């Protein structure tokens, strides 16, 4: 039995802790805040409750697997998973609206054909078939295995089988997601749809590799799920599973240093000056912070981390307390596309000092009785992808962005302004940057640092490490790190 210290109680770290405890190790999690779940937070006031982190769960299989491997009770016995249908309503910049059914390719094709004109659905459907090929080619090596030492193979090879595009005498193949949209979808609304899938993960379709096609594919193939009672319920279930497996949690305990002894990680120091010895340290925090906790470089020449920029994309969130009941048939999620999509992406990638343009706003209306005081009220969450350093310390800018979000959300919530009791803004400086999932191709710019580090006994877990951010990906990183700790560097992913 090894003594294992885990830094942070985020979803990736807890997923790892539960697996390590089941493997027979003594695991203690040190979390600087007073609660578990990291970004998966809840805000409550006057009987209203809101998820301030992710609003939906893609790829629930990752958490099903976690609960299966760490105990007898399956995930479905501990939380109520609901498939969201329609998966989303899209309100495009030209005002066209379409409801896309959940996890039904035929249904999506029919809905798009019916709204955008014959042929549009088929083009999207054909795109999804190609996206599936990219998924099949990358799922195992990229997501379900520790980062390959020869990761350049993943970085240089584009797995998306783009359609040859003839222009004048040249034949080209799409290398970015925006090119896939322009050359293969050939409809502005379909391009907005494609781009919004990337943006939801903090990515700019103009620079994201074509392999980002796996993001809409994941949603269409595996569905979009909500956890009844709010997404925070998933964090609670993972935390409780950890506790049942005798993982110890110490809250209000900030780790200030990773202690090194005889060339390997040997424990941590805490902000109160105390030290904790350990055989292994697992860090579920961002790489910049982790770098500051150690005295040596954790990555060497040729590792992904060297020269790899952490994500600058964050979320601007507005929580709405509304009087009046949610109308019958209102979708759980509506994406209101930006009329200034290029300006939005410019702001995301080079924020400068200007006011933000009208962003693409995702409106979550869960219609969950647990999140409202009574049936005569509704809680809703508005979310936009923005740069983390967008000047959010300026109250005028925050107020302006909030107004833009409310304007956009009026297309999703009838009589929004009249119904609004109060709102609460959660700015990016409170939640920090949000890492995107790892993607193949793009020269390695969309990969994350390996779970193993150059300091033996120190591992990275969670959204800032391989295979990247988002609930499922962080959960996968938990499985990979547990495998590496238990089976050693030869571990090649579970079968
Ligand atoms: C507003 C918002 C919206 C999001 N929307 C989506 C979405 O739609 N879809 C999606 O898939 N994902 C989304 N995400 C991302 C997703 O929530 C995370 O990728 C996922 O929860 C994985 O988190 P993690 O494991 O990296 O840990 P994190 O959530 O980053 O948690 C890290 C934990 O470590 C603790 N910590 C940090 N430093 C120390 C220290 N020195 N000592 C002790 N503890 C420390 C922190 O307090 C925190 O609890 C969103 C995130 C945010 C913030």
Short mmCIF file of C-alpha atoms and ligand atoms in Angstrom, two decimals:
data_model
loop_
_atom_site.label_atom_id
_atom_site.label_comp_id
_atom_site.label_asym_id
_atom_site.label_seq_id
_atom_site.Cartn_x
_atom_site.Cartn_y
_atom_site.Cartn_z
CA UNK A 1 0.00 0.00 0.00
CA UNK A 2 1.51 3.30 -1.13
CA UNK A 3 0.73 6.68 0.40
CA UNK A 4 -0.62 8.92 -2.34
CA UNK A 5 -1.24 12.65 -2.09
CA UNK A 6 -3.63 14.19 -4.61
CA UNK A 7 -3.54 17.98 -5.10
CA UNK A 8 -7.01 19.46 -5.75
CA UNK A 9 -10.49 17.92 -5.63
CA UNK A 10 -11.44 18.59 -9.28
CA UNK A 11 -13.25 15.92 -11.28
CA UNK A 12 -10.11 14.44 -12.85
CA UNK A 13 -8.32 14.26 -9.51
CA UNK A 14 -11.29 12.65 -7.74
CA UNK A 15 -11.78 10.14 -10.57
CA UNK A 16 -8.13 9.17 -10.12
CA UNK A 17 -8.31 9.09 -6.31
CA UNK A 18 -11.24 6.65 -6.28
CA UNK A 19 -9.47 4.28 -8.67
CA UNK A 20 -6.21 4.41 -6.69
CA UNK A 21 -8.03 3.70 -3.42
CA UNK A 22 -9.71 0.66 -4.97
CA UNK A 23 -6.28 -0.54 -6.08
CA UNK A 24 -5.36 -0.64 -2.38
CA UNK A 25 -3.53 2.66 -1.87
CA UNK A 26 -3.92 5.15 0.96
CA UNK A 27 -5.09 8.31 -0.78
CA UNK A 28 -5.45 11.80 0.69
CA UNK A 29 -6.77 14.74 -1.34
CA UNK A 30 -5.68 18.27 -0.34
CA UNK A 31 -8.06 20.92 -1.67
CA UNK A 32 -7.45 24.63 -1.14
CA UNK A 33 -11.18 25.47 -1.22
CA UNK A 34 -13.80 24.29 1.27
CA UNK A 35 -15.53 21.97 -1.16
CA UNK A 36 -14.99 19.33 -3.87
CA UNK A 37 -15.73 19.41 -7.61
CA UNK A 38 -13.44 22.22 -8.83
CA UNK A 39 -15.19 23.97 -11.73
CA UNK A 40 -18.38 21.94 -11.16
CA UNK A 41 -19.90 24.47 -8.79
CA UNK A 42 -23.34 25.57 -7.71
CA UNK A 43 -24.61 29.04 -6.82
CA UNK A 44 -27.74 29.33 -4.65
CA UNK A 45 -29.87 32.30 -3.62
CA UNK A 46 -33.53 32.82 -2.65
CA UNK A 47 -34.47 29.23 -3.51
CA UNK A 48 -32.86 29.45 -6.99
CA UNK A 49 -29.88 27.23 -7.81
CA UNK A 50 -27.52 27.30 -10.81
CA UNK A 51 -24.68 25.25 -12.24
CA UNK A 52 -21.82 27.71 -12.69
CA UNK A 53 -19.60 25.19 -14.49
CA UNK A 54 -20.56 22.72 -17.22
CA UNK A 55 -24.30 22.63 -17.95
CA UNK A 56 -24.37 19.24 -19.68
CA UNK A 57 -22.45 15.97 -19.75
CA UNK A 58 -21.19 14.50 -23.02
CA UNK A 59 -19.93 10.91 -23.16
CA UNK A 60 -21.37 9.62 -19.85
CA UNK A 61 -19.64 6.26 -20.51
CA UNK A 62 -16.51 7.68 -18.89
CA UNK A 63 -18.28 8.14 -15.53
CA UNK A 64 -20.22 4.88 -15.92
CA UNK A 65 -16.87 3.13 -16.23
CA UNK A 66 -15.52 4.95 -13.16
CA UNK A 67 -18.44 3.82 -11.01
CA UNK A 68 -18.29 0.29 -12.38
CA UNK A 69 -14.57 -0.04 -11.63
CA UNK A 70 -14.76 1.50 -8.17
CA UNK A 71 -17.80 -0.17 -6.66
CA UNK A 72 -20.86 -2.24 -7.06
CA UNK A 73 -23.40 0.56 -7.45
CA UNK A 74 -23.62 1.80 -11.03
CA UNK A 75 -23.72 5.53 -11.78
CA UNK A 76 -27.41 5.36 -12.67
CA UNK A 77 -28.24 4.21 -9.11
CA UNK A 78 -26.58 7.29 -7.67
CA UNK A 79 -27.61 10.08 -10.02
CA UNK A 80 -30.46 10.41 -12.49
CA UNK A 81 -29.06 10.88 -15.98
CA UNK A 82 -31.49 12.43 -18.44
CA UNK A 83 -30.95 12.55 -22.17
CA UNK A 84 -31.66 16.11 -23.32
CA UNK A 85 -34.06 16.20 -26.27
CA UNK A 86 -33.79 18.20 -28.43
CA UNK A 87 -30.04 18.22 -27.90
CA UNK A 88 -30.11 21.91 -28.76
CA UNK A 89 -32.12 24.59 -30.50
CA UNK A 90 -29.96 26.76 -32.74
CA UNK A 91 -30.93 30.34 -33.54
CA UNK A 92 -28.66 31.32 -36.41
CA UNK A 93 -27.47 34.85 -37.16
CA UNK A 94 -30.10 35.26 -39.92
CA UNK A 95 -32.86 34.33 -37.46
CA UNK A 96 -33.42 30.76 -38.74
CA UNK A 97 -34.22 28.34 -35.92
CA UNK A 98 -33.76 24.59 -35.85
CA UNK A 99 -34.21 21.97 -33.12
CA UNK A 100 -31.70 19.13 -33.39
CA UNK A 101 -32.81 15.84 -31.86
CA UNK A 102 -30.49 14.05 -29.47
CA UNK A 103 -28.21 11.31 -30.83
CA UNK A 104 -30.19 10.72 -34.01
CA UNK A 105 -28.32 11.22 -37.25
CA UNK A 106 -31.47 10.63 -39.32
CA UNK A 107 -33.42 13.06 -37.13
CA UNK A 108 -30.75 15.75 -37.41
CA UNK A 109 -30.53 15.31 -41.20
CA UNK A 110 -34.33 15.65 -41.50
CA UNK A 111 -34.43 18.71 -39.20
CA UNK A 112 -31.67 20.48 -41.14
CA UNK A 113 -33.16 19.59 -44.53
CA UNK A 114 -36.54 20.89 -43.36
CA UNK A 115 -35.19 24.19 -42.07
CA UNK A 116 -32.13 25.05 -44.15
CA UNK A 117 -33.28 23.57 -47.44
CA UNK A 118 -32.98 20.17 -49.14
CA UNK A 119 -29.42 18.89 -49.23
CA UNK A 120 -28.22 20.77 -46.13
CA UNK A 121 -29.07 17.87 -43.83
CA UNK A 122 -27.40 15.39 -46.13
CA UNK A 123 -24.20 17.46 -46.22
CA UNK A 124 -24.14 17.59 -42.41
CA UNK A 125 -24.89 13.86 -42.25
CA UNK A 126 -22.06 13.07 -44.68
CA UNK A 127 -19.77 15.30 -42.61
CA UNK A 128 -20.66 13.29 -39.49
CA UNK A 129 -19.73 10.07 -41.28
CA UNK A 130 -16.27 11.52 -41.99
CA UNK A 131 -16.06 12.86 -38.44
CA UNK A 132 -16.71 9.35 -37.21
CA UNK A 133 -13.67 8.17 -39.13
CA UNK A 134 -11.57 10.81 -37.34
CA UNK A 135 -13.03 9.63 -34.01
CA UNK A 136 -12.29 5.96 -34.78
CA UNK A 137 -8.73 6.83 -35.78
CA UNK A 138 -7.95 8.91 -32.70
CA UNK A 139 -10.14 7.65 -29.85
CA UNK A 140 -7.76 4.94 -28.75
CA UNK A 141 -4.32 6.43 -29.31
CA UNK A 142 -5.24 9.98 -28.33
CA UNK A 143 -7.80 9.68 -25.55
CA UNK A 144 -7.59 6.22 -24.06
CA UNK A 145 -3.84 5.80 -23.85
CA UNK A 146 -1.16 7.80 -22.04
CA UNK A 147 0.37 10.41 -24.36
CA UNK A 148 2.68 8.62 -26.76
CA UNK A 149 6.39 9.45 -26.29
CA UNK A 150 6.42 9.86 -30.09
CA UNK A 151 3.43 12.22 -29.90
CA UNK A 152 4.59 13.95 -33.08
CA UNK A 153 2.84 11.17 -35.00
CA UNK A 154 -0.47 12.37 -33.51
CA UNK A 155 0.48 15.99 -33.97
CA UNK A 156 1.38 15.76 -37.63
CA UNK A 157 -1.19 13.33 -39.00
CA UNK A 158 -4.66 14.75 -39.72
CA UNK A 159 -7.19 11.96 -39.06
CA UNK A 160 -10.17 13.78 -40.60
CA UNK A 161 -10.70 12.50 -44.17
CA UNK A 162 -11.51 15.82 -45.78
CA UNK A 163 -13.08 15.96 -49.23
CA UNK A 164 -10.71 17.21 -51.96
CA UNK A 165 -11.61 20.81 -52.78
CA UNK A 166 -10.88 22.05 -56.30
CA UNK A 167 -10.14 25.72 -56.80
CA UNK A 168 -8.85 26.93 -60.16
CA UNK A 169 -6.20 24.35 -61.02
CA UNK A 170 -5.38 23.37 -57.46
CA UNK A 171 -6.86 20.62 -55.32
CA UNK A 172 -6.75 21.26 -51.61
CA UNK A 173 -7.91 19.49 -48.47
CA UNK A 174 -9.33 21.27 -45.47
CA UNK A 175 -6.80 21.55 -42.68
CA UNK A 176 -8.85 23.73 -40.31
CA UNK A 177 -12.39 23.28 -39.06
CA UNK A 178 -13.42 26.53 -40.76
CA UNK A 179 -12.20 25.14 -44.10
CA UNK A 180 -14.22 21.97 -43.50
CA UNK A 181 -17.25 24.22 -43.01
CA UNK A 182 -16.63 26.43 -46.03
CA UNK A 183 -15.68 23.69 -48.50
CA UNK A 184 -17.77 20.74 -47.35
CA UNK A 185 -20.89 22.21 -45.73
CA UNK A 186 -21.35 25.19 -48.07
CA UNK A 187 -24.08 26.88 -46.05
CA UNK A 188 -23.47 29.75 -43.66
CA UNK A 189 -25.78 28.32 -41.02
CA UNK A 190 -24.12 24.91 -41.16
CA UNK A 191 -20.78 26.67 -40.80
CA UNK A 192 -22.11 28.52 -37.75
CA UNK A 193 -23.31 25.19 -36.35
CA UNK A 194 -19.90 23.61 -36.86
CA UNK A 195 -18.00 26.58 -35.49
CA UNK A 196 -20.23 26.74 -32.39
CA UNK A 197 -19.24 23.18 -31.45
CA UNK A 198 -15.59 24.26 -31.37
CA UNK A 199 -16.36 27.52 -29.59
CA UNK A 200 -18.24 25.68 -26.83
CA UNK A 201 -14.87 24.10 -25.99
CA UNK A 202 -13.00 27.41 -26.28
CA UNK A 203 -11.63 26.79 -29.77
CA UNK A 204 -11.47 29.10 -32.79
CA UNK A 205 -12.64 27.14 -35.87
CA UNK A 206 -10.27 29.22 -38.01
CA UNK A 207 -7.24 27.70 -36.30
CA UNK A 208 -8.62 24.45 -34.85
CA UNK A 209 -7.53 21.47 -36.94
CA UNK A 210 -10.07 19.58 -39.04
CA UNK A 211 -9.79 16.82 -36.42
CA UNK A 212 -11.99 19.02 -34.17
CA UNK A 213 -14.79 17.41 -36.19
CA UNK A 214 -14.78 14.79 -33.42
CA UNK A 215 -16.47 17.33 -31.09
CA UNK A 216 -19.83 17.49 -32.92
CA UNK A 217 -19.47 13.77 -33.66
CA UNK A 218 -19.20 12.97 -29.93
CA UNK A 219 -22.41 14.86 -29.27
CA UNK A 220 -24.33 13.26 -32.11
CA UNK A 221 -23.08 9.74 -31.45
CA UNK A 222 -23.20 9.53 -27.67
CA UNK A 223 -25.85 12.10 -26.86
CA UNK A 224 -26.04 14.99 -24.48
CA UNK A 225 -26.98 14.31 -20.88
CA UNK A 226 -28.12 16.25 -17.88
CA UNK A 227 -27.85 15.18 -14.27
CA UNK A 228 -31.16 15.72 -12.46
CA UNK A 229 -30.74 18.08 -9.53
CA UNK A 230 -27.96 19.93 -11.37
CA UNK A 231 -24.54 18.92 -12.70
CA UNK A 232 -23.11 19.40 -9.23
CA UNK A 233 -24.85 16.10 -8.38
CA UNK A 234 -22.28 14.31 -10.53
CA UNK A 235 -19.47 15.86 -8.49
CA UNK A 236 -21.28 14.83 -5.29
CA UNK A 237 -21.59 11.23 -6.51
CA UNK A 238 -17.87 11.05 -7.41
CA UNK A 239 -16.91 12.63 -4.06
CA UNK A 240 -19.11 10.18 -2.14
CA UNK A 241 -17.68 7.25 -4.08
CA UNK A 242 -14.19 8.43 -3.08
CA UNK A 243 -15.22 8.70 0.59
CA UNK A 244 -16.74 5.21 0.50
CA UNK A 245 -13.48 3.90 -0.88
CA UNK A 246 -11.73 5.55 2.09
CA UNK A 247 -10.16 8.43 0.22
CA UNK A 248 -9.47 11.11 2.82
CA UNK A 249 -10.24 14.77 1.96
CA UNK A 250 -8.61 17.75 3.62
CA UNK A 251 -10.37 20.99 2.64
CA UNK A 252 -8.97 24.48 3.10
CA UNK A 253 -5.53 22.97 2.53
CA UNK A 254 -3.50 24.71 -0.17
CA UNK A 255 -0.44 22.86 -1.42
CA UNK A 256 2.48 25.27 -1.73
CA UNK A 257 5.28 22.92 -2.72
CA UNK A 258 5.93 19.44 -4.04
CA UNK A 259 8.75 18.00 -1.94
CA UNK A 260 11.51 16.15 -3.77
CA UNK A 261 13.84 13.61 -2.15
CA UNK A 262 16.48 11.45 -3.80
CA UNK A 263 15.31 12.51 -7.23
CA UNK A 264 11.63 11.70 -6.83
CA UNK A 265 8.44 13.27 -5.46
CA UNK A 266 8.26 12.55 -1.75
CA UNK A 267 5.29 14.59 -0.51
CA UNK A 268 3.91 18.10 -0.32
CA UNK A 269 4.06 21.19 1.86
CA UNK A 270 0.89 23.02 2.81
CA UNK A 271 0.20 26.74 3.26
CA UNK A 272 0.03 26.29 7.04
CA UNK A 273 3.67 25.19 6.97
CA UNK A 274 3.03 21.50 7.60
CA UNK A 275 4.53 18.77 5.44
CA UNK A 276 3.01 15.49 4.30
CA UNK A 277 5.12 12.54 3.17
CA UNK A 278 4.00 10.46 0.22
CA UNK A 279 5.29 7.82 -2.19
CA UNK A 280 3.40 9.38 -5.09
CA UNK A 281 1.95 12.85 -5.76
CA UNK A 282 -0.88 13.37 -8.27
CA UNK A 283 -1.50 17.01 -9.21
CA UNK A 284 -4.90 18.05 -10.55
CA UNK A 285 -3.98 21.69 -11.10
CA UNK A 286 -2.90 23.76 -14.08
CA UNK A 287 0.67 23.37 -15.40
CA UNK A 288 1.74 26.93 -14.64
CA UNK A 289 0.73 26.52 -11.01
CA UNK A 290 2.28 23.06 -10.84
CA UNK A 291 5.52 24.45 -12.27
CA UNK A 292 5.61 26.99 -9.43
CA UNK A 293 5.23 24.20 -6.85
CA UNK A 294 8.39 22.41 -7.93
CA UNK A 295 12.05 23.38 -8.10
CA UNK A 296 12.82 21.68 -11.38
CA UNK A 297 11.52 21.53 -14.95
CA UNK A 298 8.84 18.88 -15.21
CA UNK A 299 9.23 18.54 -18.95
CA UNK A 300 12.26 18.09 -21.11
CA UNK A 301 13.26 18.98 -24.61
CA UNK A 302 10.78 17.45 -27.03
CA UNK A 303 7.95 17.07 -24.52
CA UNK A 304 4.53 18.44 -25.42
CA UNK A 305 4.61 20.94 -22.58
CA UNK A 306 7.68 22.78 -23.80
CA UNK A 307 6.37 25.69 -25.83
CA UNK A 308 2.76 24.63 -25.30
CA UNK A 309 0.53 27.58 -24.46
CA UNK A 310 -2.22 26.97 -21.94
CA UNK A 311 -5.75 27.88 -23.05
CA UNK A 312 -6.75 31.53 -22.90
CA UNK A 313 -10.43 30.78 -23.35
CA UNK A 314 -12.77 31.16 -20.41
CA UNK A 315 -16.53 31.44 -19.82
CA UNK A 316 -18.62 34.50 -19.05
CA UNK A 317 -21.69 33.28 -17.20
CA UNK A 318 -24.89 35.09 -16.25
CA UNK A 319 -27.30 33.42 -13.82
CA UNK A 320 -30.95 34.44 -14.19
CA UNK A 321 -33.70 34.29 -11.58
CA UNK A 322 -36.96 34.57 -13.51
CA UNK A 323 -40.55 35.01 -12.37
CA UNK A 324 -43.13 32.93 -14.19
CA UNK A 325 -43.01 29.30 -15.26
CA UNK A 326 -40.85 28.00 -18.11
CA UNK A 327 -43.14 27.64 -21.13
CA UNK A 328 -44.18 24.16 -22.28
CA UNK A 329 -41.70 22.59 -24.73
CA UNK A 330 -38.87 25.06 -24.06
CA UNK A 331 -35.59 23.38 -25.00
CA UNK A 332 -33.00 22.66 -22.31
CA UNK A 333 -30.27 24.30 -24.38
CA UNK A 334 -30.50 27.03 -27.01
CA UNK A 335 -27.46 28.32 -28.86
CA UNK A 336 -28.01 31.89 -30.07
CA UNK A 337 -25.35 32.48 -32.70
CA UNK A 338 -23.44 35.72 -32.96
CA UNK A 339 -24.17 38.08 -35.87
CA UNK A 340 -20.49 39.08 -35.62
CA UNK A 341 -18.84 35.69 -35.56
CA UNK A 342 -15.48 36.85 -36.96
CA UNK A 343 -15.30 39.76 -34.49
CA UNK A 344 -16.18 37.32 -31.70
CA UNK A 345 -13.29 35.04 -32.65
CA UNK A 346 -10.94 38.02 -33.05
CA UNK A 347 -11.85 39.15 -29.53
CA UNK A 348 -11.31 35.61 -28.21
CA UNK A 349 -7.83 35.32 -29.68
CA UNK A 350 -6.57 38.90 -29.28
CA UNK A 351 -8.74 40.55 -26.64
CA UNK A 352 -7.04 43.95 -26.54
CA UNK A 353 -8.85 46.70 -24.66
CA UNK A 354 -11.99 46.96 -26.81
CA UNK A 355 -15.51 46.16 -25.75
CA UNK A 356 -16.54 42.65 -26.72
CA UNK A 357 -18.78 42.08 -29.74
CA UNK A 358 -22.13 40.34 -29.32
CA UNK A 359 -21.08 36.76 -28.46
CA UNK A 360 -22.59 33.39 -29.25
CA UNK A 361 -24.68 32.70 -26.16
CA UNK A 362 -25.68 29.27 -24.90
CA UNK A 363 -28.85 29.43 -22.85
CA UNK A 364 -29.47 26.59 -20.39
CA UNK A 365 -33.04 26.18 -19.14
CA UNK A 366 -32.98 22.85 -17.29
CA UNK A 367 -36.63 22.99 -16.16
CA UNK A 368 -35.52 21.12 -13.04
CA UNK A 369 -37.69 21.66 -9.92
CA UNK A 370 -34.56 21.30 -7.77
CA UNK A 371 -33.20 24.55 -9.23
CA UNK A 372 -36.17 26.89 -8.57
CA UNK A 373 -38.09 27.95 -5.49
CA UNK A 374 -41.48 26.85 -6.92
CA UNK A 375 -43.32 26.22 -10.17
CA UNK A 376 -44.02 29.92 -10.61
CA UNK A 377 -40.31 30.65 -11.16
CA UNK A 378 -37.48 29.50 -13.38
CA UNK A 379 -33.69 29.55 -13.19
CA UNK A 380 -31.59 29.84 -16.35
CA UNK A 381 -27.88 30.17 -17.15
CA UNK A 382 -26.30 32.11 -20.02
CA UNK A 383 -22.79 31.17 -21.07
CA UNK A 384 -20.38 32.67 -23.60
CA UNK A 385 -16.79 31.80 -24.50
CA UNK A 386 -14.52 34.78 -23.97
CA UNK A 387 -10.80 35.42 -23.38
CA UNK A 388 -9.72 34.96 -19.78
CA UNK A 389 -7.90 38.30 -19.88
CA UNK A 390 -10.65 40.28 -21.59
CA UNK A 391 -10.39 43.21 -19.20
CA UNK A 392 -13.04 41.85 -16.83
CA UNK A 393 -11.76 43.96 -13.95
CA UNK A 394 -13.51 46.89 -15.66
CA UNK A 395 -17.12 47.06 -14.33
CA UNK A 396 -18.28 48.93 -17.45
CA UNK A 397 -17.04 46.16 -19.69
CA UNK A 398 -18.71 43.52 -17.53
CA UNK A 399 -22.00 45.47 -17.56
CA UNK A 400 -21.80 45.92 -21.33
CA UNK A 401 -21.08 42.21 -21.92
CA UNK A 402 -23.96 41.29 -19.60
CA UNK A 403 -26.37 43.47 -21.59
CA UNK A 404 -25.21 41.85 -24.84
CA UNK A 405 -25.80 38.42 -23.33
CA UNK A 406 -29.29 39.37 -22.13
CA UNK A 407 -30.13 40.78 -25.58
CA UNK A 408 -29.02 37.54 -27.23
CA UNK A 409 -30.86 35.38 -24.69
CA UNK A 410 -34.12 37.19 -25.46
CA UNK A 411 -34.21 35.05 -28.61
CA UNK A 412 -34.37 31.97 -26.37
CA UNK A 413 -36.41 33.15 -23.38
CA UNK A 414 -39.66 34.94 -24.25
CA UNK A 415 -40.22 38.15 -22.22
CA UNK A 416 -36.84 37.76 -20.56
CA UNK A 417 -36.47 41.38 -19.45
CA UNK A 418 -39.99 41.52 -17.98
CA UNK A 419 -39.50 38.22 -16.16
CA UNK A 420 -36.08 39.02 -14.73
CA UNK A 421 -36.09 39.17 -10.89
CA UNK A 422 -32.32 39.43 -10.52
CA UNK A 423 -29.14 38.23 -12.17
CA UNK A 424 -25.67 37.31 -10.99
CA UNK A 425 -22.60 37.54 -13.22
CA UNK A 426 -19.74 35.05 -12.89
CA UNK A 427 -16.77 36.61 -14.67
CA UNK A 428 -13.77 34.68 -16.02
CA UNK A 429 -11.46 36.03 -13.31
CA UNK A 430 -13.53 33.97 -10.81
CA UNK A 431 -13.49 30.71 -12.78
CA UNK A 432 -10.20 30.99 -14.69
CA UNK A 433 -9.37 29.65 -18.14
CA UNK A 434 -11.05 26.44 -19.27
CA UNK A 435 -8.85 23.94 -21.15
CA UNK A 436 -10.12 22.33 -24.35
CA UNK A 437 -9.98 18.59 -25.08
CA UNK A 438 -6.85 17.28 -26.81
CA UNK A 439 -7.02 17.12 -30.58
CA UNK A 440 -4.86 15.36 -33.12
CA UNK A 441 -3.04 17.27 -35.90
CA UNK A 442 -2.45 21.04 -35.68
CA UNK A 443 1.27 20.48 -35.14
CA UNK A 444 0.71 19.41 -31.52
CA UNK A 445 -0.69 22.80 -30.41
CA UNK A 446 -3.87 21.08 -29.26
CA UNK A 447 -2.22 18.38 -27.18
CA UNK A 448 -1.74 18.61 -23.42
CA UNK A 449 1.26 17.67 -21.28
CA UNK A 450 1.70 13.97 -20.54
CA UNK A 451 0.35 12.55 -17.28
CA UNK A 452 3.85 11.42 -16.26
CA UNK A 453 6.45 14.10 -15.54
CA UNK A 454 10.25 14.16 -15.52
CA UNK A 455 10.09 13.99 -11.73
CA UNK A 456 9.51 10.31 -10.91
CA UNK A 457 6.51 9.85 -8.63
CA UNK A 458 4.79 13.07 -9.77
CA UNK A 459 1.80 12.82 -12.13
CA UNK A 460 -0.57 15.31 -13.75
CA UNK A 461 -4.31 14.71 -13.88
CA UNK A 462 -7.41 16.70 -14.89
CA UNK A 463 -8.28 19.02 -17.74
CA UNK A 464 -4.87 20.67 -17.97
CA UNK A 465 -3.12 17.40 -18.71
CA UNK A 466 -3.52 14.68 -21.31
CA UNK A 467 -6.14 14.12 -22.79
CA UNK A 468 -7.40 17.62 -22.04
CA UNK A 469 -10.34 19.51 -20.62
CA UNK A 470 -14.03 18.84 -20.24
CA UNK A 471 -15.81 16.45 -17.92
CA UNK A 472 -15.29 13.24 -19.92
CA UNK A 473 -11.69 14.01 -20.81
CA UNK A 474 -10.79 14.85 -17.20
CA UNK A 475 -12.41 11.57 -16.16
CA UNK A 476 -10.29 9.74 -18.74
CA UNK A 477 -7.14 11.36 -17.36
CA UNK A 478 -8.09 9.95 -13.93
CA UNK A 479 -8.19 6.44 -15.38
CA UNK A 480 -4.86 6.93 -17.19
CA UNK A 481 -3.00 8.24 -14.15
CA UNK A 482 -4.37 5.45 -11.94
CA UNK A 483 -3.16 2.97 -14.58
CA UNK A 484 0.30 4.55 -14.70
CA UNK A 485 0.64 4.55 -10.91
CA UNK A 486 -0.61 1.00 -10.46
CA UNK A 487 0.94 -0.69 -13.49
CA UNK A 488 3.94 1.56 -14.11
CA UNK A 489 5.21 3.32 -17.23
CA UNK A 490 4.39 0.30 -19.41
CA UNK A 491 0.67 0.94 -18.90
CA UNK A 492 -0.91 1.42 -22.31
CA UNK A 493 -4.53 2.11 -21.38
CA UNK A 494 -7.19 -0.29 -20.18
CA UNK A 495 -8.70 -2.68 -22.69
C1 LIG B 1 -17.67 28.18 -16.34
C2 LIG B 1 -17.20 26.83 -16.84
C3 LIG B 1 -17.92 26.18 -17.83
C4 LIG B 1 -17.50 24.94 -18.29
N1 LIG B 1 -18.23 24.34 -19.25
C5 LIG B 1 -17.89 23.12 -19.68
C6 LIG B 1 -18.69 22.43 -20.63
O1 LIG B 1 -19.70 22.95 -21.11
N2 LIG B 1 -18.33 21.18 -21.01
C7 LIG B 1 -17.24 20.57 -20.47
O2 LIG B 1 -16.98 19.43 -20.81
N3 LIG B 1 -16.45 21.21 -19.59
C8 LIG B 1 -16.73 22.45 -19.18
N4 LIG B 1 -15.96 23.08 -18.27
C9 LIG B 1 -14.69 22.46 -17.87
C10 LIG B 1 -14.87 21.35 -16.87
O3 LIG B 1 -15.66 21.77 -15.79
C11 LIG B 1 -13.48 20.88 -16.37
O4 LIG B 1 -12.63 20.63 -17.48
C12 LIG B 1 -13.66 19.59 -15.58
O5 LIG B 1 -14.51 19.83 -14.48
C13 LIG B 1 -12.32 19.03 -15.12
O6 LIG B 1 -11.76 19.78 -14.12
P1 LIG B 1 -10.32 19.41 -13.52
O7 LIG B 1 -10.26 17.98 -13.14
O8 LIG B 1 -9.27 19.88 -14.45
O9 LIG B 1 -10.27 20.23 -12.18
P2 LIG B 1 -10.63 21.74 -11.85
O10 LIG B 1 -12.09 21.93 -11.98
O11 LIG B 1 -9.73 22.67 -12.57
O12 LIG B 1 -10.28 21.77 -10.29
C14 LIG B 1 -8.98 21.95 -9.78
C15 LIG B 1 -9.08 21.97 -8.26
O13 LIG B 1 -7.77 22.09 -7.72
C16 LIG B 1 -7.82 23.00 -6.63
N5 LIG B 1 -6.48 23.56 -6.45
C17 LIG B 1 -5.81 24.37 -7.28
N6 LIG B 1 -4.59 24.68 -6.78
C18 LIG B 1 -4.49 24.03 -5.60
C19 LIG B 1 -3.47 23.96 -4.60
N7 LIG B 1 -2.30 24.60 -4.74
N8 LIG B 1 -3.70 23.19 -3.50
C20 LIG B 1 -4.87 22.53 -3.36
N9 LIG B 1 -5.87 22.58 -4.25
C21 LIG B 1 -5.68 23.31 -5.36
C22 LIG B 1 -8.86 24.03 -7.05
O14 LIG B 1 -9.38 24.72 -5.94
C23 LIG B 1 -9.91 23.12 -7.72
O15 LIG B 1 -10.86 22.64 -6.82
C24 LIG B 1 -16.35 24.33 -17.77
C25 LIG B 1 -15.62 24.96 -16.76
C26 LIG B 1 -16.03 26.21 -16.30
C27 LIG B 1 -15.23 26.91 -15.22
#
